GROMACS .gro file of C-alpha atoms in nm:
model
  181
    1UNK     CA    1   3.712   2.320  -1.496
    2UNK     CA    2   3.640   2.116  -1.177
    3UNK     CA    3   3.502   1.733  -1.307
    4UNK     CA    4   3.390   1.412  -1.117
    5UNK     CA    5   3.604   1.123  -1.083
    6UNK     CA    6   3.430   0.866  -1.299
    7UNK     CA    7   3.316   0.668  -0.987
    8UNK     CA    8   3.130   0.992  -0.857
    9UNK     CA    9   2.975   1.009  -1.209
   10UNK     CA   10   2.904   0.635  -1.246
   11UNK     CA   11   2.721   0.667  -0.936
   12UNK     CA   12   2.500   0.932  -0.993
   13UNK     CA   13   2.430   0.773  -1.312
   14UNK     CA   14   2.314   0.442  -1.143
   15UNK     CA   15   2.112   0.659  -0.895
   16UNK     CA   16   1.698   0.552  -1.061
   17UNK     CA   17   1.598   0.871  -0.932
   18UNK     CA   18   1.759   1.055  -1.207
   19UNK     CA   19   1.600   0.849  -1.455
   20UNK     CA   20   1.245   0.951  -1.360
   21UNK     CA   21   1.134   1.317  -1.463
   22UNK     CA   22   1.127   1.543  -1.181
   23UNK     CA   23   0.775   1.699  -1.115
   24UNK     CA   24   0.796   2.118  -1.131
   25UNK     CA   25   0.508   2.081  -0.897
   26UNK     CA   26   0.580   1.882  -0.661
   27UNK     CA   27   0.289   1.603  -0.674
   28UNK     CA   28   0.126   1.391  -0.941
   29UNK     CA   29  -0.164   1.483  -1.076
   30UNK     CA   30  -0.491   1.462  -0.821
   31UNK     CA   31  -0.195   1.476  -0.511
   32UNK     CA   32  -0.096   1.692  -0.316
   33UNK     CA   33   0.256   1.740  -0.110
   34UNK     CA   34   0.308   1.794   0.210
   35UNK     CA   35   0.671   1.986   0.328
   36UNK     CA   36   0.766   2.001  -0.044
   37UNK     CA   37   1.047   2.198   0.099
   38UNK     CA   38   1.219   1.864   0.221
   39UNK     CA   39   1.168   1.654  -0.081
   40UNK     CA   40   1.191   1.669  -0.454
   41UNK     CA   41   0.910   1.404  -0.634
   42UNK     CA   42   1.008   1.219  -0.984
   43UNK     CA   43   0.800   1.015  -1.161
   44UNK     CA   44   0.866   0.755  -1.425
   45UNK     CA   45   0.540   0.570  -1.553
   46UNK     CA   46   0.331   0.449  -1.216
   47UNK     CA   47   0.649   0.486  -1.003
   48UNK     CA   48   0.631   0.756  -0.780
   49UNK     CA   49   0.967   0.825  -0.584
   50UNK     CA   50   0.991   1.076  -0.314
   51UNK     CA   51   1.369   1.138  -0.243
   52UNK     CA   52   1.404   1.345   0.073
   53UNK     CA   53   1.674   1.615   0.116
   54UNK     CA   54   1.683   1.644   0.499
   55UNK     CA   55   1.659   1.348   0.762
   56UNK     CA   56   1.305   1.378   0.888
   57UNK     CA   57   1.087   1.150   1.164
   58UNK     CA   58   0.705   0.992   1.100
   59UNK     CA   59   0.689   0.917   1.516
   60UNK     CA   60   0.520   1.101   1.750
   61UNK     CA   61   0.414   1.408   1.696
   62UNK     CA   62   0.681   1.454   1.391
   63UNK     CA   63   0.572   1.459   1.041
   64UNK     CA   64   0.809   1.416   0.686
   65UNK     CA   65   0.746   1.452   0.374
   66UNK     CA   66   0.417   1.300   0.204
   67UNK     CA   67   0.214   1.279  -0.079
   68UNK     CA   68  -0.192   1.296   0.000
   69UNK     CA   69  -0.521   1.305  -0.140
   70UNK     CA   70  -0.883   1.311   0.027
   71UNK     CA   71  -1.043   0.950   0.031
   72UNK     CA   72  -1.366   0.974   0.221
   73UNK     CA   73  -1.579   0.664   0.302
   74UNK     CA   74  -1.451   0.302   0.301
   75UNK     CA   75  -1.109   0.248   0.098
   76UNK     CA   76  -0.857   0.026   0.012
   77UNK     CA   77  -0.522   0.118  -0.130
   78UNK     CA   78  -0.234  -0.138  -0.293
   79UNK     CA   79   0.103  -0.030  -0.377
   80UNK     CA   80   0.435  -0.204  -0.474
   81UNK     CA   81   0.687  -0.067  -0.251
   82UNK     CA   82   1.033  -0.158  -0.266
   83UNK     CA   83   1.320   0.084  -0.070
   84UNK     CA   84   1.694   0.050  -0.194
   85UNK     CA   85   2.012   0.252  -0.091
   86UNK     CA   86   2.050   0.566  -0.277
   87UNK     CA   87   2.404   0.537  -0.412
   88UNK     CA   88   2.350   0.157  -0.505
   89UNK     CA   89   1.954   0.090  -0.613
   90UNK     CA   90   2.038  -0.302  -0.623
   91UNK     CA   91   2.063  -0.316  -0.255
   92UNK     CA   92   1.821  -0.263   0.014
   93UNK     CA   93   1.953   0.020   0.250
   94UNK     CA   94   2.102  -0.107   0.550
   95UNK     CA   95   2.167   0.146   0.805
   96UNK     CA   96   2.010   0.421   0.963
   97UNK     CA   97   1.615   0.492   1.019
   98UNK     CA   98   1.484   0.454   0.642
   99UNK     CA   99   1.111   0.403   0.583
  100UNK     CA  100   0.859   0.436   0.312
  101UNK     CA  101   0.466   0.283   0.334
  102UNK     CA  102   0.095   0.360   0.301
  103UNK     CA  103  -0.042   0.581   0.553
  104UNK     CA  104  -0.383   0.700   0.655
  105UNK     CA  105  -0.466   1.065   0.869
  106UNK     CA  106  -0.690   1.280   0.944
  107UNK     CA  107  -0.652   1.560   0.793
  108UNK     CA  108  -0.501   1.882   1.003
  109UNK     CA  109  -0.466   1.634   1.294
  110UNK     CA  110  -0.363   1.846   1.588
  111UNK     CA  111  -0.173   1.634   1.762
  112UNK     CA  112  -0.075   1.409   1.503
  113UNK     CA  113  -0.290   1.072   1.468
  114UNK     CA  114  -0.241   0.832   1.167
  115UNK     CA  115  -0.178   0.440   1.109
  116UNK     CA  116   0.126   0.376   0.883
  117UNK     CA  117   0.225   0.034   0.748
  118UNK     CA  118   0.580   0.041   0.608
  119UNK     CA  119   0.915  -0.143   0.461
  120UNK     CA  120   1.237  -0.011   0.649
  121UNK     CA  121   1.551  -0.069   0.821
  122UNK     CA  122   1.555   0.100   1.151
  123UNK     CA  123   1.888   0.131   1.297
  124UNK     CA  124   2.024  -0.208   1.173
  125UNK     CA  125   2.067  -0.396   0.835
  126UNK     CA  126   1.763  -0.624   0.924
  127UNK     CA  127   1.463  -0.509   0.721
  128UNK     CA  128   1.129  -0.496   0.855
  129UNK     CA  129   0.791  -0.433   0.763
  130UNK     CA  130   0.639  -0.160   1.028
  131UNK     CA  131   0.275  -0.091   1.187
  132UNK     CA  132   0.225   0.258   1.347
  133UNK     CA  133  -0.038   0.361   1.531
  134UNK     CA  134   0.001   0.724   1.645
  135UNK     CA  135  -0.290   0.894   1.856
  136UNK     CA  136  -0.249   1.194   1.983
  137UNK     CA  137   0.107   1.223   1.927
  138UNK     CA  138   0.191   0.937   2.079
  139UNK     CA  139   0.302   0.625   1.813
  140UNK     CA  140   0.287   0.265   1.918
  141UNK     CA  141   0.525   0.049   1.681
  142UNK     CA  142   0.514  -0.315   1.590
  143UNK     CA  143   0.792  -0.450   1.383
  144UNK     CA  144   0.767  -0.776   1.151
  145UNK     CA  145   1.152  -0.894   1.006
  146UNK     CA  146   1.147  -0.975   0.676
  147UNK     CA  147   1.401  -1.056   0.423
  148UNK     CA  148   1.309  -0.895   0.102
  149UNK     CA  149   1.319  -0.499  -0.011
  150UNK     CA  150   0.986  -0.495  -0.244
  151UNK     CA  151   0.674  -0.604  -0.095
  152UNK     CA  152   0.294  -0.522  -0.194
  153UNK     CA  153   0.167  -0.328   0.133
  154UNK     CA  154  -0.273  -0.301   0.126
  155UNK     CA  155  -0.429  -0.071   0.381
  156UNK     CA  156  -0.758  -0.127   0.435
  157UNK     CA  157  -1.073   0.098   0.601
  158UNK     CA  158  -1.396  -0.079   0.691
  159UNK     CA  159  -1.650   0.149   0.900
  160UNK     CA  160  -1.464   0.259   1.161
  161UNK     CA  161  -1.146  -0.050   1.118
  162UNK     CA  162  -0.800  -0.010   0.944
  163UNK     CA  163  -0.677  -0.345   0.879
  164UNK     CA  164  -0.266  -0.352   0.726
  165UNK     CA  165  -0.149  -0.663   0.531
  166UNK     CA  166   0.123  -0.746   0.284
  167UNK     CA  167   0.130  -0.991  -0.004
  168UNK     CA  168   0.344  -1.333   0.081
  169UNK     CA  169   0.632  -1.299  -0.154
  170UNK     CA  170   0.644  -1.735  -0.175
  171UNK     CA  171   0.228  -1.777  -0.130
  172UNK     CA  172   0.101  -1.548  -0.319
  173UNK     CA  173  -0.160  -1.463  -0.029
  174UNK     CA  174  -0.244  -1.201   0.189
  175UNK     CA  175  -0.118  -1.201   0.541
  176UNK     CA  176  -0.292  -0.992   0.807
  177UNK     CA  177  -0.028  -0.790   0.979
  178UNK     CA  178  -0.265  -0.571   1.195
  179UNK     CA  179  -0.591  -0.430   1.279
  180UNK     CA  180  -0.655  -0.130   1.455
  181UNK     CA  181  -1.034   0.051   1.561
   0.00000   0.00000   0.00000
């Protein structure tokens, strides 16, 4: 009988993604996954938490892991985010090219085109929230430090305008990170 050490087993224990039910398929209801191969989606309540199983890119013309759903017209969507290590769900990660957000496509864009607005650390322990603009495969990236791992991210579409902004963790007040045509 081969068992953990008790760190490896307190650790997996701490891990919040094991304290969400796992989804048999794949999506919440009304969503749909994209690449479910690369991911496995729990949910707990209104969390939602994608945890990937293979390094993947959003830049470019690369695509990860998503969930989706048709939104036709004007929209606006609002969602807590907050990103923590795996291993240690306290603490925000701090190395490597981790990044979750809001993102809006067309869909069965050939080359890729979308406008992300995210909360990751990219290559260094400084977090940052992120504004992508990709068109035709090719992403433009604007990066805004920040010192906090939860944030509420709002991406906005007006006619033919995406506009990104994030609630002020001290104001209270939305702050207009972007706008893109």
């Amino acid at each position: 009988i081969i068992r953990p050490e008790v760190s490896v087993t307190e650790a997996v224990g701490a891990m919040n993604v094991l304290r969400g039910n796992a989804l048999p398929g794949g999506a919440p209801v009304g969503w749909t996954l994209h690449h479910p191969q690369e991911v496995k989606v729990y949910q707990k309540g209104d969390v939602i938490l994608l945890k990937p199983y293979v390094a993947s890119r959003w830049k470019d013309a690369e695509q990860g892991p998503f969930l989706w759903q048709t939104v036709k017209g004007d929209f606006e969507m609002v969602a807590k985010l907050r990103v923590t290590k795996a291993m240690d769900t306290t603490r925000a990660p701090d190395a490597g090219f981790q990044l979750g957000g809001l993102m809006v496509r067309p869909p069965d864009a050939e080359p890729e085109n979308h406008i992300l607005l995210g909360l990751a650390c990219m290559g260094n322990p400084q977090l940052k929230l992120v504004s992508q603009n990709t068109l035709r495969g090719n992403s433009a990236i604007h990066v805004t430090r920040v010192e906090h791992n939860e944030f509420v991210l709002r991406l906005r579409r007006v006619g033919p305008g995406v506009a990104l902004h994030y609630l002020d963790p001290q104001s209270g007040s939305w702050v207009l990170l972007r706008q893109y045509a």
